[in-house]
mmCIF file of C-alpha atoms in Angstrom:
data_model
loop_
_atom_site.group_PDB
_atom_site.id
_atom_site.type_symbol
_atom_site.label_atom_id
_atom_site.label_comp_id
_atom_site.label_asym_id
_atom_site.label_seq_id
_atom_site.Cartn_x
_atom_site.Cartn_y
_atom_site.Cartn_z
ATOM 1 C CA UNK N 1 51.979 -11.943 72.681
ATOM 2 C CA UNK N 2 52.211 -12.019 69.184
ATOM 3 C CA UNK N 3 51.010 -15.809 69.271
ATOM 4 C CA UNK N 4 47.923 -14.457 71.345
ATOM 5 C CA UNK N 5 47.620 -12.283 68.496
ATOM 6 C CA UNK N 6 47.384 -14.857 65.902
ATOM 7 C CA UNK N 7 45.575 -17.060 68.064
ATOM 8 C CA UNK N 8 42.749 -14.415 68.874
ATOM 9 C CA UNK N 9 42.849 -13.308 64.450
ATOM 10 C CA UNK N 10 42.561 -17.140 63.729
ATOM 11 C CA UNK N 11 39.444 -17.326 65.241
ATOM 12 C CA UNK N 12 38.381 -13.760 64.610
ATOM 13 C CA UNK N 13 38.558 -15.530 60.929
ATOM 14 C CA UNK N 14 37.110 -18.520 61.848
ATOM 15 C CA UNK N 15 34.384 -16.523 63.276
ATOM 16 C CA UNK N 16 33.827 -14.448 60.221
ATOM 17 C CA UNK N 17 34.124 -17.619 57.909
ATOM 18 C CA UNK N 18 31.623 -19.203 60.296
ATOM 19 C CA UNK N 19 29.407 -15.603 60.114
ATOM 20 C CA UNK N 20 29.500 -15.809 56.312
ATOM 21 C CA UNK N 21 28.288 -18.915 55.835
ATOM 22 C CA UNK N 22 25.908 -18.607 58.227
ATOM 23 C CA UNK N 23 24.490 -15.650 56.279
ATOM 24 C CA UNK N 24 24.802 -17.669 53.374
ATOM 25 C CA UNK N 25 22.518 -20.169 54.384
ATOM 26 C CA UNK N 26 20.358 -17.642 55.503
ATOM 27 C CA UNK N 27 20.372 -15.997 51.787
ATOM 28 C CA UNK N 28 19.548 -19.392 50.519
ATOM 29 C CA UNK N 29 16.642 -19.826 53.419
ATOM 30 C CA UNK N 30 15.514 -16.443 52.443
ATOM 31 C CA UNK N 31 15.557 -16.793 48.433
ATOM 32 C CA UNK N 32 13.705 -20.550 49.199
ATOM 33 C CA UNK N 33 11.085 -18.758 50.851
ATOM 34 C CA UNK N 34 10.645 -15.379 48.564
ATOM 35 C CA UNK N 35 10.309 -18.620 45.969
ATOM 36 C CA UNK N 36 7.534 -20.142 47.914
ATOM 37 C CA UNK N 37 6.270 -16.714 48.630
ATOM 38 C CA UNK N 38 6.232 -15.788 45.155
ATOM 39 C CA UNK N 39 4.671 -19.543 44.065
ATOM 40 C CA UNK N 40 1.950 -18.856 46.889
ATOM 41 C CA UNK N 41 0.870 -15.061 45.451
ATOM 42 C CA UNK N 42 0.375 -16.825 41.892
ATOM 43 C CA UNK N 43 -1.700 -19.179 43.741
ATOM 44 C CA UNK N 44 -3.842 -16.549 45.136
ATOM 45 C CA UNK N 45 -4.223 -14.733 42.361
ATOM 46 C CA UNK N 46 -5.377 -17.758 40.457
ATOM 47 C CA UNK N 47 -7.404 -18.600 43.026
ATOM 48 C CA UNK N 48 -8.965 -14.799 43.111
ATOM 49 C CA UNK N 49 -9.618 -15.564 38.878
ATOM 50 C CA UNK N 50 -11.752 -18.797 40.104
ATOM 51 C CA UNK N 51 -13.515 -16.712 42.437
ATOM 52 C CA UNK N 52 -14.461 -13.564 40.184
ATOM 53 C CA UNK N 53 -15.171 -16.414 37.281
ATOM 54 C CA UNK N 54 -17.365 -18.029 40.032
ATOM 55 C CA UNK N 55 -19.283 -14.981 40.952
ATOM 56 C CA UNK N 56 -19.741 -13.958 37.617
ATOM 57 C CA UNK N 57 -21.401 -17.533 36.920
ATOM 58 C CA UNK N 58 -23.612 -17.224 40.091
ATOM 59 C CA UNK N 59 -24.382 -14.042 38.726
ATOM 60 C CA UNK N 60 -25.695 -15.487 35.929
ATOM 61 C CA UNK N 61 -27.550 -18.150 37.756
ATOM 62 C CA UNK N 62 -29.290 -15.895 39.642
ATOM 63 C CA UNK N 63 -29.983 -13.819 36.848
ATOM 64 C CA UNK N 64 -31.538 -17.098 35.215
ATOM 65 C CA UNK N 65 -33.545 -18.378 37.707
ATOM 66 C CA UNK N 66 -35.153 -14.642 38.097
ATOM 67 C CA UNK N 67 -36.094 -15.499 34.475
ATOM 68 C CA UNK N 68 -37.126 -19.003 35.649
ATOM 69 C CA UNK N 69 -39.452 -17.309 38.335
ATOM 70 C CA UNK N 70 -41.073 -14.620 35.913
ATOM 71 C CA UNK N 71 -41.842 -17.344 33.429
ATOM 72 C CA UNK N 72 -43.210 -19.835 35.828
ATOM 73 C CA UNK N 73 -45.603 -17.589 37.188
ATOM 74 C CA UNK N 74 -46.870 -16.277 33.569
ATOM 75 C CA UNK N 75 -47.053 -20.549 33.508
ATOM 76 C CA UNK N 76 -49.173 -20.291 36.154
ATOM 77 C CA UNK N 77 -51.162 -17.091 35.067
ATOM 78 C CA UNK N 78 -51.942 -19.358 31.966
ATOM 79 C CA UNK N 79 -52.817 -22.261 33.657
ATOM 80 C CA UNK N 80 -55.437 -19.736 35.883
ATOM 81 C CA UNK N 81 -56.931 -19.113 32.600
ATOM 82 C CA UNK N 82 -57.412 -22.283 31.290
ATOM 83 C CA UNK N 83 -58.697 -23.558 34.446
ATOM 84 C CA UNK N 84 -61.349 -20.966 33.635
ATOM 85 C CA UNK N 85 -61.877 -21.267 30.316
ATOM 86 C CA UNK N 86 -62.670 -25.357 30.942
ATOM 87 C CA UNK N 87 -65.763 -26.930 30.973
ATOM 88 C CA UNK N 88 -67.825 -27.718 34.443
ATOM 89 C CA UNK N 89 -69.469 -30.532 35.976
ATOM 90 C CA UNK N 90 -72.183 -28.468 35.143
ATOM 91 C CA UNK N 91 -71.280 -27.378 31.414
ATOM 92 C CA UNK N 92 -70.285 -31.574 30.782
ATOM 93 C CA UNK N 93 -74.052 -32.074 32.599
ATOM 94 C CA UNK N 94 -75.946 -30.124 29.641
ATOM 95 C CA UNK N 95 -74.012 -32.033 26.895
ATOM 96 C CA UNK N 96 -76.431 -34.701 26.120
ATOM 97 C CA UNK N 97 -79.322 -32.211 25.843
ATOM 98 C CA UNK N 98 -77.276 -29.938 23.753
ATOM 99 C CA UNK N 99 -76.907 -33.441 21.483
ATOM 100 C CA UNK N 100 -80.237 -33.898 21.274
ATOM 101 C CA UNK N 101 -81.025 -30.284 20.446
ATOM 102 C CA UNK N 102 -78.269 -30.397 17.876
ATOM 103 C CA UNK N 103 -79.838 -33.483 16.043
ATOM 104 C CA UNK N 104 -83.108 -32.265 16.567
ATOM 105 C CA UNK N 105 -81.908 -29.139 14.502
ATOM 106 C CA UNK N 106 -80.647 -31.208 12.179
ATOM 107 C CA UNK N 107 -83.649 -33.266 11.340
ATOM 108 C CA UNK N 108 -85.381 -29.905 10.817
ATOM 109 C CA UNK N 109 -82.308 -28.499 8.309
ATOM 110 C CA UNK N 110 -83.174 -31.682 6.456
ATOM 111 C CA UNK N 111 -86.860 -31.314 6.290
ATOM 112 C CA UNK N 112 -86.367 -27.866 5.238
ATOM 113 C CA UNK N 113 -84.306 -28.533 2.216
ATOM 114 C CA UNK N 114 -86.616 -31.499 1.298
ATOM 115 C CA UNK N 115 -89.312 -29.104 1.223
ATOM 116 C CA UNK N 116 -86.969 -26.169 -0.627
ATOM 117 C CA UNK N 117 -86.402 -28.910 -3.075
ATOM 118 C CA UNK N 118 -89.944 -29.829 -3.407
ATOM 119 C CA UNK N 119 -90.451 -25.975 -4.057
ATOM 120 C CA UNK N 120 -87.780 -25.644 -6.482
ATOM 121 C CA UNK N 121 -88.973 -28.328 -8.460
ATOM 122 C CA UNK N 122 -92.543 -26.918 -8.357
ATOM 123 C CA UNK N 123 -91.356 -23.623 -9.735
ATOM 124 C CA UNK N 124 -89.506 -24.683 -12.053
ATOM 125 C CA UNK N 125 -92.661 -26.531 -13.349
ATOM 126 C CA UNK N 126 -94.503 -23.475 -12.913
ATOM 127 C CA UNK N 127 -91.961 -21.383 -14.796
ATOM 128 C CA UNK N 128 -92.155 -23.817 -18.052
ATOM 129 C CA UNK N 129 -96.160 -23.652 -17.937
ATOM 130 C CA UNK N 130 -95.542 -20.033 -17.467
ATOM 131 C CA UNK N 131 -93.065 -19.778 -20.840
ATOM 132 C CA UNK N 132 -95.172 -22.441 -22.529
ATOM 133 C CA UNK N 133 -98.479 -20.135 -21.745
ATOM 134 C CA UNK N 134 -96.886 -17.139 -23.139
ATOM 135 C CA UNK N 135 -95.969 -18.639 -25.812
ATOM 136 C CA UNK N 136 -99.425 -20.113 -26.381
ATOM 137 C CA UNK N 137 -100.785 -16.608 -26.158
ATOM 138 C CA UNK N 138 -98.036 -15.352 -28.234
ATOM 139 C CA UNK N 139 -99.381 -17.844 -31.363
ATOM 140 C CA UNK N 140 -102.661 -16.572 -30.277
ATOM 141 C CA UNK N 141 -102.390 -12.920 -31.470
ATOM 142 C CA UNK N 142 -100.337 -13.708 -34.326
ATOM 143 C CA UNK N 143 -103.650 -15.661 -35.323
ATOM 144 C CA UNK N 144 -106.338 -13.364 -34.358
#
């Protein structure tokens, strides 16, 4: 009996030596994968920085081409008012007339200060005959 006895505690040990190392292994399995685990939560959270620094950019975008938007159509607004502001078919049409009626203007400015200079001279003339009749008078009295 007693050899049953150490028979039956030899592999009671054997058993518990294969148990521990069996739960050995399955401390190392389990620290392996707390590793990974650990690894794959800094992933995520980097991966969660990307994405907030992502949506802050599209943010941003969007906030820019709201910008883009309001400008182009105050582009457009301006263009509208220089579209109205330009000339016709029409308004182009009446440019040789308003030529002519600008030289013919012209020719008349010209014949006006020909004749303003024509007067100038004459009273200037006029003004010396004036001075020189004065004058004349003048000696005239001191005579008589």
């Amino acid at each position: 009996m007693e050899n049953l006895m150490k028979q039956i505690l030899a592999e009671i040990q054997d058993l518990k030596s294969q148990m521990n190392s069996r739960f050995d292994m399955l401390e190392t399995r389990m620290a392996n994968m707390e590793t990974k685990m650990s690894g794959m939560e800094t992933r995520m959270n980097d991966m969660e920085t990307r994405m907030s620094g992502m949506e802050t950019r599209m943010a941003n975008m969007e906030t820019k081409m709201a910008g883009m938007e309001t400008e182009q159509q105050s582009m457009k607004q301006d263009i509208s008012s220089i579209k109205e502001m330009m000339a016709t078919k029409e308004d182009v049409a009446e440019i040789p007339a308003i030529k002519i009626a600008v030289m013919e203007t012209v020719e008349e400015v010209k014949k006006i200060k020909t004749t303003q200079v024509r007067h100038e001279r004459t009273l200037d003339l006029l003004s010396r005959r004036s001075i020189d009749q004065e004058a004349a008078i003048a000696d005239l009295r001191q005579i008589i």
